[in-house]
Coordinates of C-alpha atoms in Angstrom, one line a residue:
X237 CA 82.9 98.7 117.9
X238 CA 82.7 102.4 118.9
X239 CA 79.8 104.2 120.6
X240 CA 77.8 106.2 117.8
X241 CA 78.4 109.5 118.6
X242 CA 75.2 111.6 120.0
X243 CA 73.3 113.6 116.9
X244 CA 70.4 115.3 117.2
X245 CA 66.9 114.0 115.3
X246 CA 67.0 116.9 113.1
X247 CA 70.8 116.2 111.5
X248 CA 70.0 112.3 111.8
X249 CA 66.8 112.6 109.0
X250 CA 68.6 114.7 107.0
X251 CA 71.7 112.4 106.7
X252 CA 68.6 108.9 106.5
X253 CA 68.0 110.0 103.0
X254 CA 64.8 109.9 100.7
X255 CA 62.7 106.7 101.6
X256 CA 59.8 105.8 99.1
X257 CA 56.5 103.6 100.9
X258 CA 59.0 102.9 103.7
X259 CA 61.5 101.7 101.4
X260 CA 65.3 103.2 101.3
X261 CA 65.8 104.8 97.9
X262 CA 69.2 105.4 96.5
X263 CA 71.1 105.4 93.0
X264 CA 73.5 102.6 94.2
X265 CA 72.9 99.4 95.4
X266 CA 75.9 97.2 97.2
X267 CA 75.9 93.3 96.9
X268 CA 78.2 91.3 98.6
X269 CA 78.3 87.4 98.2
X270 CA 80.7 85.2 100.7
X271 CA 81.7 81.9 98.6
X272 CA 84.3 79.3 100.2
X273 CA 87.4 80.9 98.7
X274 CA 86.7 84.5 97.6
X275 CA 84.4 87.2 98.8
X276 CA 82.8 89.2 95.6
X277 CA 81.3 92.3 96.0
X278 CA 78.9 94.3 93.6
X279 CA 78.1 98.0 93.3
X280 CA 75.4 98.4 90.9
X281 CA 73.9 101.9 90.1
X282 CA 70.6 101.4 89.2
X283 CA 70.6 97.3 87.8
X284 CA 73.5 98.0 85.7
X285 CA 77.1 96.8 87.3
X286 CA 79.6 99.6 87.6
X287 CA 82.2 98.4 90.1
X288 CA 83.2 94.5 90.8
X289 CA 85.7 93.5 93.8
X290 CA 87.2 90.3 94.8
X291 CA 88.7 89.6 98.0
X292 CA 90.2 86.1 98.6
X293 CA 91.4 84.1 102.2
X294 CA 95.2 83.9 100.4
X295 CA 95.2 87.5 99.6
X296 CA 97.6 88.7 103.0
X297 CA 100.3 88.4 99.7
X298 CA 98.4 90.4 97.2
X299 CA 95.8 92.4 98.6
X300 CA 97.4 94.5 101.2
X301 CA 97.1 97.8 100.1
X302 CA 96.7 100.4 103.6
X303 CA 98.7 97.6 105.5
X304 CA 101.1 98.7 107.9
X305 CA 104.7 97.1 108.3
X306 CA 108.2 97.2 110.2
X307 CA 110.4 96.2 107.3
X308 CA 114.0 95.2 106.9
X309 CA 115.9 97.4 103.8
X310 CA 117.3 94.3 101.9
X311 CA 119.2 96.4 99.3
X312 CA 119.7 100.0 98.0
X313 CA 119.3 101.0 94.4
X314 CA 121.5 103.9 93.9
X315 CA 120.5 103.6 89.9
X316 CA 116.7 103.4 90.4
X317 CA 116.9 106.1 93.2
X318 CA 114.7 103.1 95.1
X319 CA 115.3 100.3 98.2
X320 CA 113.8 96.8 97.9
X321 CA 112.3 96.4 101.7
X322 CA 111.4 92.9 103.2
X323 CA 108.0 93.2 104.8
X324 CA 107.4 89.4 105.1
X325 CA 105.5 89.1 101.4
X326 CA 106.8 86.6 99.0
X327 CA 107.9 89.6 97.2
X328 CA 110.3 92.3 98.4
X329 CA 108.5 95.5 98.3
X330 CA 109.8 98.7 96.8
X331 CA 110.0 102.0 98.6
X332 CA 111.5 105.1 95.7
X333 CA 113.4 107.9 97.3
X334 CA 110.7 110.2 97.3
X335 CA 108.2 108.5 99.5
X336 CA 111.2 108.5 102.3
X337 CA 110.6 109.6 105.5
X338 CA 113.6 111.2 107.3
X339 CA 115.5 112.2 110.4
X340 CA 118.1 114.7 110.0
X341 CA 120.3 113.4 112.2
X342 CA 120.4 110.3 110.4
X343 CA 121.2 111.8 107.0
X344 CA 124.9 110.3 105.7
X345 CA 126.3 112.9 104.3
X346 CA 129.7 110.5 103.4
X347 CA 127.5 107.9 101.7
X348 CA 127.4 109.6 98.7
X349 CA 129.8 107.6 96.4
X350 CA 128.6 108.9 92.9
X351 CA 130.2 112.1 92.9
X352 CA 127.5 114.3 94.0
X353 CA 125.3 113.6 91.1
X354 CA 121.4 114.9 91.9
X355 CA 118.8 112.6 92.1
X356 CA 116.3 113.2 89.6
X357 CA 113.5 111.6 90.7
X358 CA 111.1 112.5 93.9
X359 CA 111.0 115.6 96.3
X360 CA 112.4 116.3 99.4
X361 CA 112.0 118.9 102.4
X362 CA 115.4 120.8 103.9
X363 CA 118.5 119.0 104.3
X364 CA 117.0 116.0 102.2
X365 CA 116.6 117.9 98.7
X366 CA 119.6 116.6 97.2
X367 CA 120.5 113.9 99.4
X368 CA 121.0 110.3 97.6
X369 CA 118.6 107.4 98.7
X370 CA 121.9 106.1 99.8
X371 CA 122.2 108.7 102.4
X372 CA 118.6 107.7 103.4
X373 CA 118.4 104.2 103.8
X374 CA 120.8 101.3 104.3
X375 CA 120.9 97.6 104.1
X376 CA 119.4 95.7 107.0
X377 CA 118.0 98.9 108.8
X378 CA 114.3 98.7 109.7
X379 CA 111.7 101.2 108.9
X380 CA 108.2 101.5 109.3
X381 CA 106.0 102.0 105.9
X382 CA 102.7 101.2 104.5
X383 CA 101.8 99.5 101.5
X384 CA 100.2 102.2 98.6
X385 CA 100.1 100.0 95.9
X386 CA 99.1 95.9 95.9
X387 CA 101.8 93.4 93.9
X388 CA 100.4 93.6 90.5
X389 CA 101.9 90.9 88.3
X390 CA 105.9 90.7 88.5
X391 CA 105.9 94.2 90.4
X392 CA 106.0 94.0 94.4
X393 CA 104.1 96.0 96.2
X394 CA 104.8 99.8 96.6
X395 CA 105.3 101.8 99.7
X396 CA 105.7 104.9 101.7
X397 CA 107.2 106.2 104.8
X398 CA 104.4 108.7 105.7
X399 CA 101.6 106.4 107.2
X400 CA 98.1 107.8 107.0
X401 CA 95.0 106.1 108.6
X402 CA 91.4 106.8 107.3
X403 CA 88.4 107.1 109.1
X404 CA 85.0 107.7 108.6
X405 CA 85.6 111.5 108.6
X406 CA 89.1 112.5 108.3
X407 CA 92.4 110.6 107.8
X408 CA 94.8 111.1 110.5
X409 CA 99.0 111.6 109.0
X410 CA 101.0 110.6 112.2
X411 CA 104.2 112.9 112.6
X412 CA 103.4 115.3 109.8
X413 CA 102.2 118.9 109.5
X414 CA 99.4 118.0 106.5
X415 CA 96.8 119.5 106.9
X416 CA 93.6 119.8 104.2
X417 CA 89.7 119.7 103.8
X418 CA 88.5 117.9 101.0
X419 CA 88.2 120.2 97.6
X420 CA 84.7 118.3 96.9
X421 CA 83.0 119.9 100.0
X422 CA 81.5 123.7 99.3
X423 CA 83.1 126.9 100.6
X424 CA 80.5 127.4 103.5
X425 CA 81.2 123.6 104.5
X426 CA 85.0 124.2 104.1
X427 CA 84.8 127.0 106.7
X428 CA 82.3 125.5 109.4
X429 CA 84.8 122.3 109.3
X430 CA 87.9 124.3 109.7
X431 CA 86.8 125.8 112.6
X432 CA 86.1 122.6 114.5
X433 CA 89.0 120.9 113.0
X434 CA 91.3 123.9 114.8
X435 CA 89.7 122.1 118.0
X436 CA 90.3 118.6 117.6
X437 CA 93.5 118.6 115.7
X438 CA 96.0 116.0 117.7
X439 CA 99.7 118.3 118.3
X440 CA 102.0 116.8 116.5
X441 CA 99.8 115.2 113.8
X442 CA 98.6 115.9 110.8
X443 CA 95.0 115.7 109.4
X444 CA 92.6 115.3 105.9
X445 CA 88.7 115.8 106.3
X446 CA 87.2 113.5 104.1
X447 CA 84.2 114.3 101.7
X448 CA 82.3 112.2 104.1
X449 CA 82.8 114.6 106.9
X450 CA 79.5 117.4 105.1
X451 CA 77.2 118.2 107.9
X452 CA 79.5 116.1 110.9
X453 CA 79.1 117.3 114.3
X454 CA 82.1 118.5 116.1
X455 CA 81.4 115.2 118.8
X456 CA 81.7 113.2 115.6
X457 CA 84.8 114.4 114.5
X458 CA 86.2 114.6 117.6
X459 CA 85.4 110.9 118.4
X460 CA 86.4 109.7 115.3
X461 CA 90.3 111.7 115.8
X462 CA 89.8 109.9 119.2
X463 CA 89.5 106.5 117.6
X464 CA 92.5 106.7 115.1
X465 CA 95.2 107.9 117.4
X466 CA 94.5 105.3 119.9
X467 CA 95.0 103.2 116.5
X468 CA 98.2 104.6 115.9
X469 CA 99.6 104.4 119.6
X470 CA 98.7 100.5 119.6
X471 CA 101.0 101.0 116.0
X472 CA 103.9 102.1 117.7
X473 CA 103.6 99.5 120.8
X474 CA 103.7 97.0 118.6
X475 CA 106.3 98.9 116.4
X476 CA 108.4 98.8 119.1
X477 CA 108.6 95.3 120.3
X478 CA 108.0 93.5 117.6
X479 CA 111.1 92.4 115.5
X480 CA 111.1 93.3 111.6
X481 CA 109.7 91.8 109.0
X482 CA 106.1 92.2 110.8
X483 CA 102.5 93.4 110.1
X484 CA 102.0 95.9 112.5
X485 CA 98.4 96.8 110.9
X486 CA 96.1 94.8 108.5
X487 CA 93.2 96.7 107.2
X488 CA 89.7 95.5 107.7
X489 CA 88.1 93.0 105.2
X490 CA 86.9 94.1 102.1
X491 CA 83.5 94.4 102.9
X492 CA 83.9 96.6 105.2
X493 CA 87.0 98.9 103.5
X494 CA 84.5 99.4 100.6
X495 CA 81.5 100.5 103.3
X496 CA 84.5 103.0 105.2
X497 CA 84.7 104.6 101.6
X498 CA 81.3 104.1 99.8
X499 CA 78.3 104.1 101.6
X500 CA 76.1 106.5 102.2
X501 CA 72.9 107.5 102.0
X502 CA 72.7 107.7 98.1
X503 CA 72.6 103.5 98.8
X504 CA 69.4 101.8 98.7
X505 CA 71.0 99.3 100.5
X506 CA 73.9 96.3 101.4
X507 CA 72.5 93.3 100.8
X508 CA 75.5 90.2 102.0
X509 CA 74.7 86.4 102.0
X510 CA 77.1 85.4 105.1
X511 CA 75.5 85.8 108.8
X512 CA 79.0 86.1 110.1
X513 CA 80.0 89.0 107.6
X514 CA 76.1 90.6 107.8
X515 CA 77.2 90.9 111.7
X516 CA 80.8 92.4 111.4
X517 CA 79.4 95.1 108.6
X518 CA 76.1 96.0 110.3
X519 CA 77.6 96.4 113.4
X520 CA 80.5 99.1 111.9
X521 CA 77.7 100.7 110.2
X522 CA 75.9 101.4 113.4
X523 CA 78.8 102.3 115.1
X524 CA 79.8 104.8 112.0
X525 CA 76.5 106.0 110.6
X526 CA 73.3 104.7 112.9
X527 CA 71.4 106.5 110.7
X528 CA 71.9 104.2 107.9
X529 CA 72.4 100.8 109.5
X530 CA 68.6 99.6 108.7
X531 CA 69.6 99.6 105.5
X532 CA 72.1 96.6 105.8
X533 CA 70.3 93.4 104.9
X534 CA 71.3 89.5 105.3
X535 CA 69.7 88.3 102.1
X536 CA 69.0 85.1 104.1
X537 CA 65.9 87.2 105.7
X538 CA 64.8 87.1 101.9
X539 CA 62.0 84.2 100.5
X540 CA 64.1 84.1 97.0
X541 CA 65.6 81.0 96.4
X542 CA 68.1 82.4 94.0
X543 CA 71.3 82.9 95.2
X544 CA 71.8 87.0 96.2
X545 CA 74.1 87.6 92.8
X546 CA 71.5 85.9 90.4
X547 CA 68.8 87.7 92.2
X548 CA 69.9 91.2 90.9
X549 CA 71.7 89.6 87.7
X550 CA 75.1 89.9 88.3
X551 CA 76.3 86.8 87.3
X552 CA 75.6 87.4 83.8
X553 CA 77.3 91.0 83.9
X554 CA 80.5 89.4 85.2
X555 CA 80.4 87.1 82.2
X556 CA 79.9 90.0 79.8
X557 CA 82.7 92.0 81.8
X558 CA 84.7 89.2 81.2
X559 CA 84.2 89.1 77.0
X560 CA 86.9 91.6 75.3
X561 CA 83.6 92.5 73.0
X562 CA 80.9 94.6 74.5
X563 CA 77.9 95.7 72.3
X564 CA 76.3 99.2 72.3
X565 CA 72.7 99.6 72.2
X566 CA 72.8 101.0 68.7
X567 CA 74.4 98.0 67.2
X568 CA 78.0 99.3 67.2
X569 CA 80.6 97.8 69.7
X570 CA 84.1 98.0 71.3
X571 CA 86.7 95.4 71.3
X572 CA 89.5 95.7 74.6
X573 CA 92.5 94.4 74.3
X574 CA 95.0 93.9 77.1
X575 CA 99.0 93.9 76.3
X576 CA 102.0 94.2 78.3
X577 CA 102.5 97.9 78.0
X578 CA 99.0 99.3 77.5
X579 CA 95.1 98.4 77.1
X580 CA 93.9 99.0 73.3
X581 CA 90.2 99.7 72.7
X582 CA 88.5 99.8 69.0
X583 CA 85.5 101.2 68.5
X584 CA 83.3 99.6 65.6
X585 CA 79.9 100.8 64.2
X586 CA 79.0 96.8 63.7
X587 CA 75.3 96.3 63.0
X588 CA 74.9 100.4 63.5
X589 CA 74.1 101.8 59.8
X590 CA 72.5 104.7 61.0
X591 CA 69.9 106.8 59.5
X592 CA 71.2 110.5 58.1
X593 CA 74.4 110.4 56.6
X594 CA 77.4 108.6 58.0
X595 CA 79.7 111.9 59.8
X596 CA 76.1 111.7 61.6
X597 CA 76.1 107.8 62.4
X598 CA 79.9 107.8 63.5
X599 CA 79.3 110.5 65.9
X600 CA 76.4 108.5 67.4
X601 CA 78.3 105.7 67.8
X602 CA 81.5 107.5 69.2
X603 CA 78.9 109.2 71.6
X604 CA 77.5 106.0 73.5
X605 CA 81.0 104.3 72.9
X606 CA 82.2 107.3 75.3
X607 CA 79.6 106.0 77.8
X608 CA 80.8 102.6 77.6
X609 CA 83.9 102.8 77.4
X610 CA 84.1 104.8 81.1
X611 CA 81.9 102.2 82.0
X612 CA 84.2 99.3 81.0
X613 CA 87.2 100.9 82.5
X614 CA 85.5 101.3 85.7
X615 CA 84.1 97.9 85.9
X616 CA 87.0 95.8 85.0
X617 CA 89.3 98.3 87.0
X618 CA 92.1 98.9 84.0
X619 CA 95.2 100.9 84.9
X620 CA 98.1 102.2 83.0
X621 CA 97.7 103.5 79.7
X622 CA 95.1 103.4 77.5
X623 CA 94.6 104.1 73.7
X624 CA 91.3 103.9 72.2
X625 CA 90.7 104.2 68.8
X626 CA 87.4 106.1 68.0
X627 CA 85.7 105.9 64.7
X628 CA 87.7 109.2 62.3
X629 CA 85.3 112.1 62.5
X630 CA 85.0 115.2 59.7
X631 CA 83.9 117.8 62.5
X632 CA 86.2 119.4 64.9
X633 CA 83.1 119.8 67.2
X634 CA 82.4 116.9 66.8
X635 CA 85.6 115.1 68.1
X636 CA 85.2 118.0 71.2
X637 CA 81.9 116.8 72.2
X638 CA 82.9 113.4 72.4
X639 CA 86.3 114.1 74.1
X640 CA 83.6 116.1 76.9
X641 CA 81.5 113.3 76.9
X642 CA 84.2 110.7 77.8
X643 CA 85.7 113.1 80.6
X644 CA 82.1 113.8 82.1
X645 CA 81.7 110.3 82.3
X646 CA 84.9 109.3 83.7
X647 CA 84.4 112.1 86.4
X648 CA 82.3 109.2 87.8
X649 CA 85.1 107.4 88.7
X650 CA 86.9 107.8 91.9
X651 CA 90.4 106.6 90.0
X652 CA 92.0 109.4 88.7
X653 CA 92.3 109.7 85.3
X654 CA 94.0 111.9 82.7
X655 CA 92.8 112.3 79.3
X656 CA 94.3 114.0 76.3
X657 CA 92.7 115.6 73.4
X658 CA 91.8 113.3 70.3
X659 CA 94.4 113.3 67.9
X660 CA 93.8 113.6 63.7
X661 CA 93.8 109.7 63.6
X662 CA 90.9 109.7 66.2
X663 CA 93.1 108.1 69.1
X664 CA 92.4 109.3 72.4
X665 CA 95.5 108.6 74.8
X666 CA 94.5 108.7 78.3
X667 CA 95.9 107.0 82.1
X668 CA 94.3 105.8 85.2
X669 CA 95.8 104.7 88.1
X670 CA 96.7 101.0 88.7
X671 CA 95.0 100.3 91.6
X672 CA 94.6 96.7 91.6
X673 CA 95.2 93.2 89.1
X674 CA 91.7 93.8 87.2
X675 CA 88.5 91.8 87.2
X676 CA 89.7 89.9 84.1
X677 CA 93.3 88.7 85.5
X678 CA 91.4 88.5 89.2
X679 CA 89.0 86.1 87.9
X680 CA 91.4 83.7 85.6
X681 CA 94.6 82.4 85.1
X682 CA 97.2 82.4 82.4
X683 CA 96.7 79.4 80.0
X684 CA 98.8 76.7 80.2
X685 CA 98.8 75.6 76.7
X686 CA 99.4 79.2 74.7
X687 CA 101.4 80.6 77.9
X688 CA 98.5 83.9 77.2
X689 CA 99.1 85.1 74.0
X690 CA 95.6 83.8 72.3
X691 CA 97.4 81.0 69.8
X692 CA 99.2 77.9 69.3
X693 CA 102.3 77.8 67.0
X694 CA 102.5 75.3 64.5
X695 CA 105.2 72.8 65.1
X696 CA 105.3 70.6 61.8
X697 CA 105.8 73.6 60.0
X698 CA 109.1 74.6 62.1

């Protein structure tokens, strides 16, 4: 691990956040149980469960997301405007036309055999704007790209040709000219980091400051630029004697990915039930953010004899995560229902009868279902699209407040999301990026006996 970079006492309380009779206080809370064949780890914001990952020994096929590799193009696509690449997964992965990389001396300008018909899909600087992913890539050449987007299902994974590599502070763009501050960060902020990122910007490279970076010395920075283009020049040794398909970078364990993104000082704490694991994370926190490494613990320390997950009552969140009906604390409830093509979710005012008059009750209902349902879509990590059927509602501003009250509650969640307005039936359509398989379909398998679809056919009767 790194050297923490020298801060002075002053910037170092500030970042230690609020602490209560010695105690760390912080809205989140991060658990993180080691079991024999899958690491699970918990974010919970308060006691409730909002975020759920599982990370097993097996997954160098399915979780690879960030990974980097020297692939072999296997075939072009002309039709889908996309190349299957062999990166050594037992699925080719696919690269589409506008996450290409390219040289312009490499561009075939006589492998056009479709009559000079545009491609419709993806965008392109200079010579490449109308140039066929035919021109760009051929069979058998090797390339260097990193996976954006796990397998999921029948799908391979996804990739791009522009590598990026995050740090604690910025993410370092080899061989481009990006360069950005995050939006999140205020104006002042914005300015004092531009100025030092003017410094320590690598030639040649391109660079993002993170949200993380608020209040980070210019040594910090600095060191952390340091660390990730050493990273990439080990990349390109390897990249350049090692013979394709090959992983040129794996990214860290789970564990420690989710620490790189999440935690900071509005933590409480990580609590983790491995010594090995406690080691590895407290060690990259000290090395990151010394400031906040007390607050790792090894719940072995602890006098509990429940196990770290039934300690804080996980367990039987993950169970209720798991049921397609959740209940509302009025009575109502919400039924999700997964398909091929989208995820469906009813809202129901059950047991809730109200106590006005019923445009009243439904809007209630509608209301905490909002809440939930941002909850749900968080905690069981749902992608694609997604209908949900809100109870019909009389009053237009009605139906606006609890289209605002969905979207201020889904502004909570780091996927992006896009919602659209409620329509007359009371359907809300909305997306969120597929980032991962799901808790449900990452915690079971397909049945044997119904092949997943819920039923049994009836074979005397055919």
């Amino acid at each position: 691990m790194d050297e923490p970079a020298e801060v002075d006492a002053e910037t170092l309380e500030r970042r230690r956040g609020r602490e209560r009779k010695g105690r760390p206080v912080g809205r989140y809370l991060m658990v993180v149980h080691a079991g024999q064949t899958a690491t699970q780890i918990a974010v919970l914001e308060g006691r409730a469960l909002i975020e759920h990952y599982v990370s097993r020994q097996v997954d160098d096929a399915t979780q690879i997301d960030g990974n980097i590799y020297l692939g072999r193009v296997q075939n072009v696509l002309p039709g889908m405007e996309a190349a299957f690449v062999d990166i050594g997964t037992p699925k080719n992965a696919v690269l589409y036309r506008g996450d290409v990389r390219y040289d312009r001396d490499d561009l075939d300008a006589s492998a056009d055999g479709n009559g000079g018909a545009k491609p419709t899909r993806g965008r392109l600087p200079g010579a490449a704007r109308d140039a066929r992913i035919e021109q760009l890539l051929k069979p058998r050449q090797t390339i260097l790209c990193q996976v954006t987007k796990n397998p999921i299902g029948a799908k391979g994974a996804r990739l791009a040709q522009e590598v990026s590599l995050p740090g604690r502070f910025v993410v370092l763009i080899p061989n481009s000219d990006t360069y950005g501050i995050s939006k999140r960060l205020p104006d002042e902020e914005r300015k004092r980091l531009r100025r030092i990122l003017d410094e320590v910007r690598p030639a040649g490279h391109g660079l993002i400051v993170r949200t993380a970076a608020e209040g980070a010395t210019a040594d910090e920075l600095q060191r952390d630029v340091a660390r990730l283009l050493s990273q990439w020049r080990r990349i390109e040794e390897r990249a350049a004697t090692a013979k394709a398909p090959a992983l040129l970078y794996r990214e860290p364990s789970m564990a420690v990915r989710v620490i790189r993104e999440e935690f900071n000082k509005d933590y409480r704490g990580v609590i983790i039930d491995d010594r090995e694991l406690y080691e590895e994370v407290r060690d990259y926190v000290a090395s990151i953010s010394p400031e906040l490494a007390d607050r790792v613990e090894y719940a072995g320390d602890s006098d509990d004899p429940l196990s770290v997950f039934e300690r804080h009552h996980i367990h039987e969140q993950i169970h209720k995560a798991l049921d397609r009906k959740v209940w509302l604390p009025s009575g109502g409830s919400i039924i999700i229902e997964r398909t091929e093509a989208l995820t469906v979710i009813d809202v129901n005012t059950g047991r809730n009868v109200g106590t006005s008059n019923l445009e009243e009750t439904v809007f209630r209902n509608n209301l905490e279902a909002a809440e939930e349902v941002a909850r749900q879509l968080r905690l069981r990590d749902i992608g694609g699209i997604i209908v949900i059927d809100f109870i019909d509602m009389e009053i237009v501003s009605n139906r606006a407040q609890v289209v605002k009250t969905f979207r201020d509650a889904l502004a909570r969640d780091k996927t992006r999301t896009q919602v659209f307005e409620i329509s007359d039936l009371g359907l809300v359509e909305m997306t969120r990026k597929r980032v991962s398989e799901g808790l449900v379909e990452s915690m079971s398998e397909t049945c044997p006996s119904c092949a997943g679809r819920g039923f049994l056919i009836d074979d005397t009767l055919l």
